[in-house]
Amino acid sequence: MSNSYKEITEDLQEMIKLIYEEEDFDQLLAYSRGMYSGLIEPLIISRDSEIDFKRIEFTDKAYQMLSKYLLKNRELKQAVVAKPCDTRAIAFYVSENIIDRDNLIIIGINGCPGIEGNTACDECDTKNPVIADYYVGEPLPEEEFAKDKTDLKYLLSKDKQATRKTHYTKEFMRCTQCYACRDACPVCYCDHCFVESNQPVWLEEGSGPEEDMVFHLMRTMHMPGRCVNCGACEMACPEGIEMRSLTSHLYHQARKYFDYRPGLSPDQRSLFSDYNEEDPEPGFLQQEGD
Amino acid sequence: MRLKKLNSKDLIGLLEVLFAEYNLIAPFKVEQGRLNRVLYRFIRQDTEIPAIYLKELPETTPKNFILPRDERLDFNGLEQADRSDETRTRLFFGVRSCDLAAIELFDDVFLDEDYLDPFYESRRKSNIFIGYSNQILPPNNFQKELGIDYFDHQLAPAFLYEDLEARGRDHYYLKIKAGFEFPGAVENYLEELKTGENDQLEALLSDWEAKFAQESEFEIKSKLPFSEKIAFNQVDWQEPTASCLGCGVCTYYCPTCFCFDFFWDRSTKNRAWDSCMFSVFTEHASGHNPREEQHQRWRQRLLHKFSYHPQNYGGKPGCVGCGRCIYKCPVNLDIRKVIKAVDNSLIEGGAGQ
């Protein structure tokens, strides 16, 4: 059984209070409820500011990835509340050497009960943190979640190419090119993203079905071996575009063929630097439906 | 002023006669991905009329039609009077007063005689609006704090009020302002409808107003425009905006954000929405960026709405308090929290009045 949100919230409040007493750090990243909106939002607060521990919460609406915010202030020592998917992103950061492990105090959520409306939680294979300094909640036994869950309708991999193309063309037509999916994604952290590049121009200005398709497919192509399958992209999308089915497909392909899942440990090598001669060569664009 | 009382069937009948006279645009509920959304769209056939969905605040606004996300700036086309899609007047049905205030704000900017925007003008000139309200205060709405009436706006010659609790009876009131007349067929239809009691409507609206007042606790103490001098430097912009991802969703769904960017598509000039929340918005060709950090971009957005815009347009705020930016934001960053931070600094700095 997963932990309840209430138990996790209470544990978190106490744990963070303890960390304030015992640890030295600059900034805390947690969740709290908006003063006026009542909506769950990231609480990013300097150690020097006054904090009411009772404001800290964890609910089924805490979908934002706090791991992403760590990258904004890499030079600071930060304490962060991390869902298991966040801890995978953090482990990935450490493995990529983009953040100093010693600068992090990770408060991992054990037995994560999931996020409402996030389809990634249905296929979650990491319900306990992979890296943490403090833990809240009881861990879930691994056999309850560590299955390979590739048989999901959502992924469309059984559908014919033409069906998929129609589906995605229609989905992407709604794209407003805000790139919130990229901005919310914990493992999208290039200093210079291809969408803003003007030498060369990958994406023309203005909206159009080609531009929408190019953006989403290029983003997808950058994701295998990085995507930790947290679903932040879809949760962030203001148009409700189902783009996660693409990245999730590649996630499951990498797992199936190379037994590779990113962000499982801080000393993991990346998918592409992990080549060996025995690797199968399935051609990852090939799908069952073709 | 005329006041009519309608039931659901009467309203559908009215919309059918309106549909015959105008290009009708109204909100509909649609399922898209994981979202259930309310969006404005053109009505193509009168059979679509019963599906019009008014109860909740639509995510989009007439902005999408009057200042579209991108448009070709066809200078030759401007002189040709008959633009095929706009031969008839467009009627926007079910527009909230805050969204009407947003169009008034656009008019101030784009129809200013010194800087008239002919493309805006051509899309704006033949539109009429029928306003709408019910007893549900849209989530995160703070229009009252910005001086915008819930139940009326000068841009709407007619306003519809729906008493959701009286469903099944004659639960709509339609107020038509003095001096306004619809085309003949619509007037004939209106003739047939029952007349409403103004006292009853007034009582209903004051009930709603009292209910809304209880539900919104947000308050701005300082007068507009906010003093730029104090706000620019003395407010801690970083703390309240720290969770911003810089995606610009707030500005894309904002009914009052109008910044755009030009670009060329071969030999035609185009414009598309732009957003001050994007890191490249102010980036110079040299690579220098005067707003390098996200909190500086937030400062621009907030001060544009609450300092620069009211400075230039007779004290009117550049925000209508519709609340869309709050619930559309992927991290639920609440603009009221940032306004409050500025407000508090101004009060402390003695510039609140």
XYZ file of C-alpha atoms in Angstrom:
643
model
C 0.000 0.000 0.000
C 1.134 3.478 -0.862
C 1.346 6.039 1.903
C -1.472 8.517 2.289
C -0.956 12.142 1.343
C -1.807 13.125 4.880
C 0.843 10.878 6.400
C 3.433 12.137 3.951
C 2.477 15.751 4.686
C 2.810 15.233 8.443
C 6.113 13.397 8.044
C 7.399 16.124 5.770
C 6.511 18.907 8.186
C 8.357 17.191 10.994
C 11.275 16.127 8.880
C 11.826 19.602 7.473
C 11.641 21.095 10.935
C 14.362 18.670 11.986
C 16.463 19.504 8.947
C 16.183 23.193 9.819
C 17.571 22.376 13.235
C 20.340 20.059 12.145
C 21.469 20.979 8.673
C 23.147 23.922 7.129
C 21.709 24.968 3.775
C 20.685 28.037 1.750
C 17.317 27.261 0.236
C 14.370 24.911 0.651
C 12.237 23.534 -2.180
C 8.908 22.050 -1.106
C 5.187 22.248 -1.893
C 2.643 24.520 -0.305
C -0.809 25.861 -1.000
C -1.262 29.186 -2.771
C -2.365 31.946 -0.431
C -5.296 33.022 -2.592
C -5.702 30.293 -5.183
C -5.592 27.302 -2.832
C -3.673 25.487 -5.586
C -0.538 23.494 -4.822
C 2.558 25.404 -5.905
C 6.301 25.095 -5.418
C 7.532 26.762 -2.245
C 11.014 28.106 -2.858
C 12.254 29.796 0.238
C 15.586 31.029 1.485
C 16.815 29.589 4.768
C 16.889 33.108 6.225
C 13.211 33.764 5.539
C 10.607 32.957 8.096
C 8.852 29.660 7.472
C 5.706 28.133 8.874
C 6.240 24.373 8.654
C 2.489 23.863 8.647
C 2.374 25.428 5.187
C 4.278 22.500 3.711
C 2.004 19.997 2.033
C 2.008 17.004 -0.236
C -1.167 16.146 -2.131
C -2.239 14.411 -5.317
C -1.904 17.803 -7.022
C 1.813 18.211 -6.284
C 2.739 17.506 -9.892
C 5.455 20.125 -10.327
C 8.983 18.743 -10.508
C 11.006 20.441 -7.808
C 14.130 18.757 -9.162
C 13.978 21.167 -12.107
C 14.381 24.155 -9.790
C 17.604 22.786 -8.349
C 19.302 23.713 -11.604
C 18.413 27.390 -11.252
C 20.641 27.828 -8.215
C 23.301 25.175 -8.560
C 25.783 27.150 -6.499
C 23.518 27.100 -3.436
C 23.166 24.312 -0.942
C 19.560 23.238 -1.390
C 17.182 21.017 0.532
C 14.544 19.536 -1.742
C 11.385 17.494 -1.297
C 11.610 14.845 -3.986
C 9.051 12.438 -5.365
C 10.660 9.200 -6.569
C 10.633 10.530 -10.167
C 12.354 13.696 -8.906
C 15.037 11.585 -7.269
C 15.620 9.874 -10.597
C 16.067 13.237 -12.274
C 18.468 14.208 -9.489
C 20.430 10.972 -9.849
C 20.600 11.745 -13.551
C 21.940 15.260 -12.849
C 24.639 13.816 -10.615
C 25.546 11.171 -13.185
C 25.792 13.895 -15.837
C 27.920 15.953 -13.496
C 25.760 19.044 -13.740
C 25.103 19.418 -10.041
C 27.210 18.750 -6.993
C 25.776 15.976 -4.822
C 27.252 17.623 -1.730
C 25.113 20.678 -2.402
C 21.900 18.686 -2.091
C 19.836 17.579 0.861
C 17.260 15.271 -0.654
C 14.079 14.509 1.262
C 12.721 11.523 -0.628
C 9.092 10.433 -0.580
C 8.768 6.706 -0.029
C 5.851 4.772 -1.480
C 4.651 7.679 -3.598
C 0.865 7.534 -3.953
C 0.978 9.264 -7.328
C -0.377 12.419 -8.874
C -3.927 12.930 -10.040
C -4.335 13.020 -13.793
C -0.716 12.145 -14.499
C -0.743 9.159 -16.863
C 2.941 8.534 -16.089
C 1.964 7.393 -12.600
C -0.011 4.503 -14.142
C 3.187 3.055 -15.525
C 5.494 4.205 -12.741
C 8.331 1.798 -12.031
C 9.976 3.775 -9.209
C 7.763 4.347 -6.218
C 10.618 4.725 -3.746
C 13.440 7.285 -4.028
C 16.595 6.089 -5.762
C 18.729 8.662 -3.969
C 17.939 10.569 -0.769
C 19.360 11.774 2.520
C 16.109 11.721 4.446
C 13.005 9.660 3.834
C 9.347 10.213 4.603
C 6.679 7.527 4.490
C 7.110 3.769 4.431
C 8.890 2.232 1.432
C 6.810 0.069 -0.893
C 8.069 -3.458 -1.558
C 9.760 -3.435 -4.935
C 7.763 -6.285 -6.445
C 4.677 -4.117 -6.247
C 5.842 -1.665 -8.850
C 9.051 -2.704 -10.577
C 7.340 -4.511 -13.426
C 7.933 -3.666 -17.060
C 4.695 -1.986 -18.003
C 4.914 -1.650 -21.751
C 1.484 -2.993 -22.516
C -0.282 0.342 -22.349
C -2.920 1.445 -24.807
C -1.773 4.964 -24.285
C 1.453 4.388 -26.167
C -0.239 3.745 -29.527
C 2.615 1.452 -30.486
C 0.225 -1.207 -31.702
C -1.490 1.217 -34.055
C -0.667 1.583 -37.712
C 1.728 4.297 -38.801
C -0.987 6.221 -40.645
C -3.238 6.157 -37.564
C -0.431 7.414 -35.397
C 0.419 10.163 -37.811
C -3.189 11.355 -37.920
C -3.393 11.205 -34.146
C -0.256 13.232 -33.553
C -0.972 15.747 -36.292
C -4.291 16.437 -34.621
C -2.819 16.566 -31.123
C 0.056 18.847 -32.097
C -2.214 21.219 -33.963
C -3.194 22.622 -30.588
C 0.420 23.399 -29.693
C 0.868 27.094 -28.925
C 4.658 26.784 -28.928
C 4.983 27.972 -25.369
C 7.399 25.083 -24.768
C 6.072 24.630 -21.244
C 6.697 20.891 -21.741
C 10.367 21.631 -22.183
C 10.445 24.159 -19.370
C 8.795 21.769 -16.930
C 10.881 18.763 -17.955
C 13.506 18.046 -15.299
C 15.978 16.597 -17.782
C 15.637 19.378 -20.407
C 18.443 21.630 -19.292
C 20.483 22.579 -22.339
C 21.830 26.120 -22.055
C 20.807 26.695 -25.626
C 17.741 24.825 -26.816
C 17.239 24.034 -30.502
C 13.905 25.865 -30.507
C 15.617 29.184 -29.847
C 18.534 28.516 -32.131
C 18.788 30.838 -35.133
C 22.026 29.445 -36.497
C 20.714 27.172 -37.889
C 16.991 27.821 -37.704
C 15.330 24.543 -36.779
C 11.924 26.025 -36.244
C 10.409 28.832 -38.258
C 8.536 31.513 -36.403
C 4.768 31.471 -36.389
C 2.498 28.508 -36.005
C 1.822 25.758 -38.463
C 1.357 21.992 -38.496
C 4.907 21.382 -39.751
C 6.455 23.523 -37.053
C 4.384 21.802 -34.389
C 5.405 18.374 -35.627
C 9.074 19.295 -35.965
C 9.187 20.646 -32.426
C 7.560 17.635 -30.822
C 9.516 15.068 -32.804
C 12.822 16.809 -32.197
C 12.091 17.035 -28.515
C 11.238 13.346 -28.530
C 14.475 12.472 -30.299
C 16.432 14.203 -27.565
C 14.744 12.212 -24.863
C 15.678 8.534 -25.011
C 18.187 7.777 -22.297
C 17.201 10.977 -20.475
C 13.438 10.876 -19.968
C 12.691 9.520 -16.497
C 9.017 9.105 -17.441
C 7.688 11.525 -14.831
C 4.910 13.006 -16.978
C 5.804 16.625 -16.173
C 5.612 17.590 -19.857
C 2.000 16.585 -20.151
C 1.008 17.994 -16.789
C 2.489 21.341 -17.817
C 0.867 21.507 -21.235
C -1.858 24.176 -21.205
C -3.479 22.562 -24.244
C -3.570 19.048 -22.799
C -1.492 17.607 -25.639
C -0.660 13.929 -25.163
C 3.005 14.173 -26.070
C 4.230 11.846 -23.350
C 3.198 8.801 -25.350
C 6.202 9.454 -27.619
C 8.849 9.852 -24.947
C 7.381 7.068 -22.879
C 7.512 4.766 -25.885
C 11.244 5.384 -26.213
C 11.677 4.947 -22.477
C 10.119 1.516 -22.656
C 12.048 0.619 -25.828
C 15.347 1.443 -24.106
C 14.316 -0.681 -21.176
C 13.215 -3.554 -23.367
C 16.253 -3.717 -25.644
C 19.077 -2.425 -23.482
C 17.701 -2.936 -20.000
C 18.367 0.761 -19.544
C 16.451 3.250 -17.444
C 17.948 6.687 -16.851
C 18.501 8.097 -13.392
C 18.556 4.886 -11.414
C 21.828 5.687 -9.729
C 24.240 8.631 -9.607
C 27.117 6.627 -11.071
C 25.169 5.262 -14.017
C 26.566 5.733 -17.524
C 24.353 7.282 -20.159
C 22.444 5.169 -22.665
C 24.609 6.257 -25.559
C 27.976 5.911 -23.856
C 27.035 2.471 -22.662
C 27.425 0.805 -26.047
C 28.651 -2.723 -26.313
C 28.871 -5.087 -29.236
C 26.211 -7.409 -27.906
C 23.533 -4.708 -28.019
C 20.543 -5.577 -30.162
C 19.917 -3.238 -33.081
C 16.150 -3.131 -33.326
C 15.931 0.227 -35.069
C 14.045 2.183 -32.508
C 11.696 3.857 -34.970
C 10.321 0.452 -35.835
C 7.105 -0.344 -34.038
C 4.838 -3.317 -33.759
C 2.091 -1.635 -35.733
C 4.157 -1.160 -38.907
C -33.461 49.686 -21.381
C -35.483 46.585 -22.102
C -35.503 43.485 -19.935
C -36.637 40.091 -21.186
C -37.155 36.856 -19.328
C -36.312 33.613 -21.092
C -36.261 29.881 -20.541
C -33.769 27.544 -22.203
C -36.007 27.035 -25.228
C -36.471 30.776 -25.703
C -32.721 31.280 -25.560
C -32.074 28.626 -28.190
C -34.752 30.256 -30.354
C -33.089 33.635 -29.869
C -29.699 32.225 -30.801
C -31.200 30.712 -33.924
C -32.446 34.096 -35.091
C -29.131 35.670 -34.149
C -27.335 32.946 -36.085
C -29.320 33.878 -39.186
C -28.140 37.486 -38.908
C -24.595 37.265 -37.603
C -21.428 35.179 -37.680
C -21.978 33.702 -34.261
C -19.089 32.868 -31.940
C -19.804 31.171 -28.619
C -18.108 28.989 -25.994
C -18.284 25.193 -26.139
C -17.034 22.509 -23.812
C -14.535 20.177 -25.434
C -12.348 17.340 -24.253
C -8.743 17.683 -25.328
C -6.169 15.274 -23.987
C -6.446 15.255 -20.219
C -8.289 18.575 -20.192
C -11.942 19.455 -20.288
C -11.920 22.897 -21.717
C -14.328 25.656 -22.615
C -13.302 27.384 -25.830
C -14.859 29.943 -28.160
C -15.511 28.914 -31.714
C -17.591 29.847 -34.722
C -20.952 28.198 -35.053
C -21.334 26.630 -38.470
C -24.813 25.118 -38.192
C -27.764 26.012 -36.012
C -27.885 22.439 -34.722
C -24.779 23.253 -32.681
C -26.598 25.941 -30.698
C -27.958 23.757 -27.870
C -24.386 22.648 -27.059
C -23.206 26.180 -26.246
C -21.680 26.066 -22.772
C -21.918 29.198 -20.663
C -21.618 28.080 -17.064
C -17.831 28.275 -16.690
C -15.377 30.964 -17.750
C -13.973 30.011 -21.183
C -10.210 29.503 -21.413
C -9.975 31.554 -24.572
C -11.323 35.041 -25.134
C -12.369 37.127 -28.138
C -8.676 38.089 -28.302
C -8.056 34.921 -30.309
C -10.327 36.302 -33.035
C -9.488 39.999 -32.882
C -5.737 39.691 -32.411
C -5.051 36.157 -33.639
C -2.013 34.182 -32.576
C -0.420 34.798 -35.900
C -1.563 36.709 -38.912
C -0.292 37.717 -42.300
C 0.018 41.448 -42.581
C -1.527 41.818 -45.997
C -1.281 45.514 -46.799
C -3.002 45.112 -50.166
C -5.848 43.114 -48.684
C -6.672 45.968 -46.335
C -7.929 48.061 -49.212
C -10.215 45.385 -50.535
C -13.364 45.950 -48.587
C -14.778 42.434 -48.773
C -12.739 40.067 -46.637
C -14.533 36.858 -47.395
C -14.712 35.537 -43.817
C -15.866 38.819 -42.390
C -18.667 39.991 -44.627
C -21.150 39.807 -41.771
C -20.897 41.244 -38.309
C -19.426 38.806 -35.812
C -21.452 38.314 -32.688
C -19.548 37.097 -29.654
C -22.058 35.468 -27.373
C -21.563 34.859 -23.655
C -18.619 37.164 -22.990
C -17.753 37.930 -19.353
C -17.418 41.540 -18.321
C -13.704 41.110 -17.563
C -13.098 39.931 -21.120
C -15.069 42.874 -22.461
C -12.871 45.179 -20.400
C -9.892 43.498 -22.069
C -11.227 44.418 -25.511
C -11.731 47.993 -24.362
C -8.074 47.938 -23.313
C -7.019 46.667 -26.753
C -9.058 49.445 -28.361
C -7.195 52.006 -26.266
C -3.906 50.642 -27.535
C -4.573 49.675 -31.134
C -7.191 52.249 -32.127
C -5.246 55.178 -30.681
C -5.447 57.751 -33.466
C -1.725 58.452 -33.358
C -0.783 54.802 -33.694
C -3.737 53.234 -35.412
C -3.231 49.572 -36.222
C -5.132 48.941 -39.471
C -5.011 45.162 -39.096
C -6.529 45.280 -35.668
C -9.069 47.814 -36.869
C -10.157 45.611 -39.754
C -10.842 42.693 -37.405
C -12.394 44.849 -34.754
C -14.773 47.058 -36.688
C -17.697 44.715 -37.180
C -18.091 42.869 -33.911
C -20.792 42.995 -31.335
C -20.864 41.354 -27.946
C -23.540 39.878 -25.744
C -22.300 39.718 -22.174
C -22.954 36.938 -19.707
C -22.878 36.307 -15.995
C -24.179 33.802 -13.491
C -23.771 33.316 -9.751
C -20.458 31.456 -9.959
C -17.430 33.657 -9.467
C -14.843 32.247 -11.898
C -11.901 30.724 -10.003
C -9.208 33.193 -8.956
C -11.143 36.135 -10.345
C -10.168 39.515 -8.888
C -11.724 41.912 -11.382
C -13.552 43.839 -8.686
C -10.240 44.916 -7.177
C -9.438 46.434 -10.558
C -12.702 48.315 -10.729
C -14.427 46.089 -13.266
C -18.143 45.545 -12.752
C -19.192 41.883 -12.729
C -22.513 42.414 -14.438
C -22.149 45.048 -17.089
C -19.811 46.558 -19.613
C -20.222 49.405 -22.067
C -19.017 47.284 -25.008
C -21.960 44.908 -24.696
C -25.280 46.348 -25.886
C -26.971 43.329 -24.368
C -26.169 41.252 -21.306
C -27.492 37.833 -20.352
C -27.872 36.719 -16.735
C -28.445 33.087 -15.877
C -29.798 32.088 -12.501
C -28.475 28.543 -12.283
C -30.599 27.807 -9.232
C -33.814 28.566 -11.097
C -33.120 26.154 -13.935
C -36.188 24.687 -15.555
C -38.081 27.917 -15.097
C -37.524 31.212 -16.929
C -34.035 31.462 -15.548
C -32.435 33.855 -18.035
C -32.658 37.626 -18.002
C -31.651 39.504 -21.121
C -30.943 43.185 -20.673
C -30.866 45.275 -23.842
C -29.538 48.756 -23.455
C -31.551 51.834 -24.358
C -31.017 52.969 -27.916
C -29.764 49.628 -29.175
C -31.727 47.708 -31.741
C -31.016 44.317 -33.232
C -31.928 43.606 -36.893
C -35.669 43.283 -37.571
C -36.004 39.520 -37.325
C -34.306 39.487 -33.925
C -36.455 42.374 -32.709
C -39.559 40.500 -33.829
C -38.453 37.494 -31.829
C -37.730 39.644 -28.774
C -41.234 41.137 -29.036
C -42.664 37.694 -28.382
C -40.680 37.162 -25.186
C -41.870 37.889 -21.691
C -40.816 41.110 -20.035
C -38.659 40.774 -16.940
C -39.022 42.668 -13.678
C -36.062 44.941 -13.176
C -36.415 44.843 -9.386
C -36.105 41.071 -9.411
C -32.956 41.195 -11.509
C -31.448 43.914 -9.344
C -32.123 41.859 -6.220
C -30.557 38.790 -7.823
C -27.439 40.663 -8.913
C -26.926 42.238 -5.520
C -27.143 38.747 -3.956
C -24.499 37.513 -6.359
C -22.328 40.529 -5.722
C -22.491 39.934 -1.972
C -21.604 36.279 -2.487
C -18.640 37.181 -4.700
C -17.407 39.710 -2.137
C -17.282 36.942 0.458
C -15.385 34.630 -1.856
C -12.606 36.998 -2.877
C -10.254 37.955 -0.085
C -7.663 39.619 -2.272
C -7.217 43.336 -1.868
C -4.972 45.946 -3.499
C -4.370 48.884 -1.178
C -2.102 51.047 -3.339
C -3.503 53.281 -6.038
C -2.750 52.689 -9.690
C -0.411 53.322 -11.371
C 2.043 51.681 -9.005
C 5.033 53.940 -8.468
C 7.654 52.572 -10.808
C 10.395 54.364 -8.928
C 9.767 52.416 -5.757
C 8.504 49.184 -7.237
C 11.299 48.753 -9.758
C 14.112 48.758 -7.248
C 12.713 48.208 -3.808
C 10.536 45.169 -4.298
C 12.055 41.740 -3.833
C 11.029 40.379 -7.219
C 12.898 37.142 -6.832
C 11.132 35.601 -3.898
C 7.514 35.627 -5.155
C 8.447 34.678 -8.730
C 11.021 31.993 -7.977
C 8.888 29.142 -9.287
C 8.375 30.682 -12.755
C 9.420 28.365 -15.583
C 9.377 31.116 -18.204
C 6.957 29.329 -20.519
C 4.763 32.345 -21.233
C 1.480 30.444 -20.802
C 0.202 33.296 -18.607
C 0.628 35.761 -21.442
C -0.801 33.491 -24.142
C -4.048 32.973 -22.232
C -4.146 36.534 -20.915
C -6.980 38.505 -22.499
C -4.988 41.744 -22.225
C -1.462 40.738 -23.290
C -0.928 42.046 -26.787
C 2.826 42.024 -27.459
C 3.751 40.611 -30.813
C 6.770 39.941 -32.943
C 7.228 40.402 -36.683
C 8.682 37.778 -38.937
C 8.990 37.196 -42.631
C 7.627 34.232 -44.485
C 9.396 34.617 -47.830
C 8.072 37.944 -49.063
C 5.127 38.367 -46.716
C 5.314 40.076 -43.396
C 3.642 38.332 -40.481
C 3.134 38.917 -36.845
C 2.685 36.446 -34.023
C 2.120 36.722 -30.306
C 5.261 37.184 -28.312
C 5.773 37.061 -24.577
C 7.865 39.125 -22.175
C 8.262 35.942 -20.145
C 10.524 34.410 -22.802
C 14.261 34.691 -22.268
C 14.785 35.792 -25.872
C 12.145 38.539 -25.748
C 14.697 41.286 -25.118
C 17.845 39.537 -26.235
C 19.934 41.819 -28.432
C 21.798 40.698 -31.524
C 25.001 41.295 -29.585
C 23.945 38.681 -27.069
C 23.350 41.264 -24.360
C 20.025 40.865 -22.593
C 18.746 43.694 -20.408
C 16.397 41.252 -18.678
C 18.645 38.357 -18.090
C 16.803 36.762 -15.187
C 13.227 35.536 -14.997
C 12.353 37.802 -12.066
C 13.287 40.817 -14.191
C 10.862 39.604 -16.828
C 8.194 39.254 -14.157
C 8.915 42.787 -13.037
C 8.307 43.960 -16.597
C 5.059 42.021 -16.935
C 3.687 43.204 -13.636
C 4.742 46.818 -13.990
C 3.469 46.939 -17.562
C 0.058 45.969 -16.276
C -0.005 47.984 -13.070
C 2.341 50.895 -13.677
C 3.095 51.678 -17.334
C -0.322 50.892 -18.783
C -2.293 52.908 -16.222
C 0.230 55.743 -16.664
C -0.513 55.887 -20.367
C -4.225 55.125 -20.377
C -5.877 57.282 -17.777
C -5.248 55.089 -14.762
C -6.831 51.968 -16.266
C -4.955 48.813 -15.260
C -3.484 46.555 -17.935
C -5.035 43.547 -16.215
C -8.702 42.656 -15.919
C -8.408 40.154 -13.072
C -9.928 37.217 -14.972
C -7.671 34.698 -13.193
C -6.699 32.704 -16.276
C -2.946 33.164 -15.783
C -3.264 31.635 -12.334
C -4.958 28.383 -13.180
C -3.335 27.951 -16.599
C 0.142 28.368 -15.100
C 1.912 24.990 -15.040
C 3.231 25.759 -11.564
C 0.218 27.757 -10.346
C 2.256 30.898 -9.787
C -0.314 33.398 -8.559
C -0.035 36.943 -9.916
C -1.936 38.132 -6.823
C 0.973 37.017 -4.668
C 3.321 39.182 -6.725
C 0.907 42.141 -6.749
C 0.687 41.807 -2.989
C 4.477 41.882 -2.630
C 4.571 45.116 -4.633
C 1.560 46.524 -2.812
C 3.175 45.886 0.559
C 6.438 47.510 -0.511
C 4.587 50.558 -1.776
C 2.616 50.904 1.440
C 5.786 50.568 3.490
C 7.573 53.040 1.225
C 4.724 55.495 1.694
C 3.842 55.556 -2.010
C 0.623 53.642 -1.660
C -1.559 56.674 -2.053
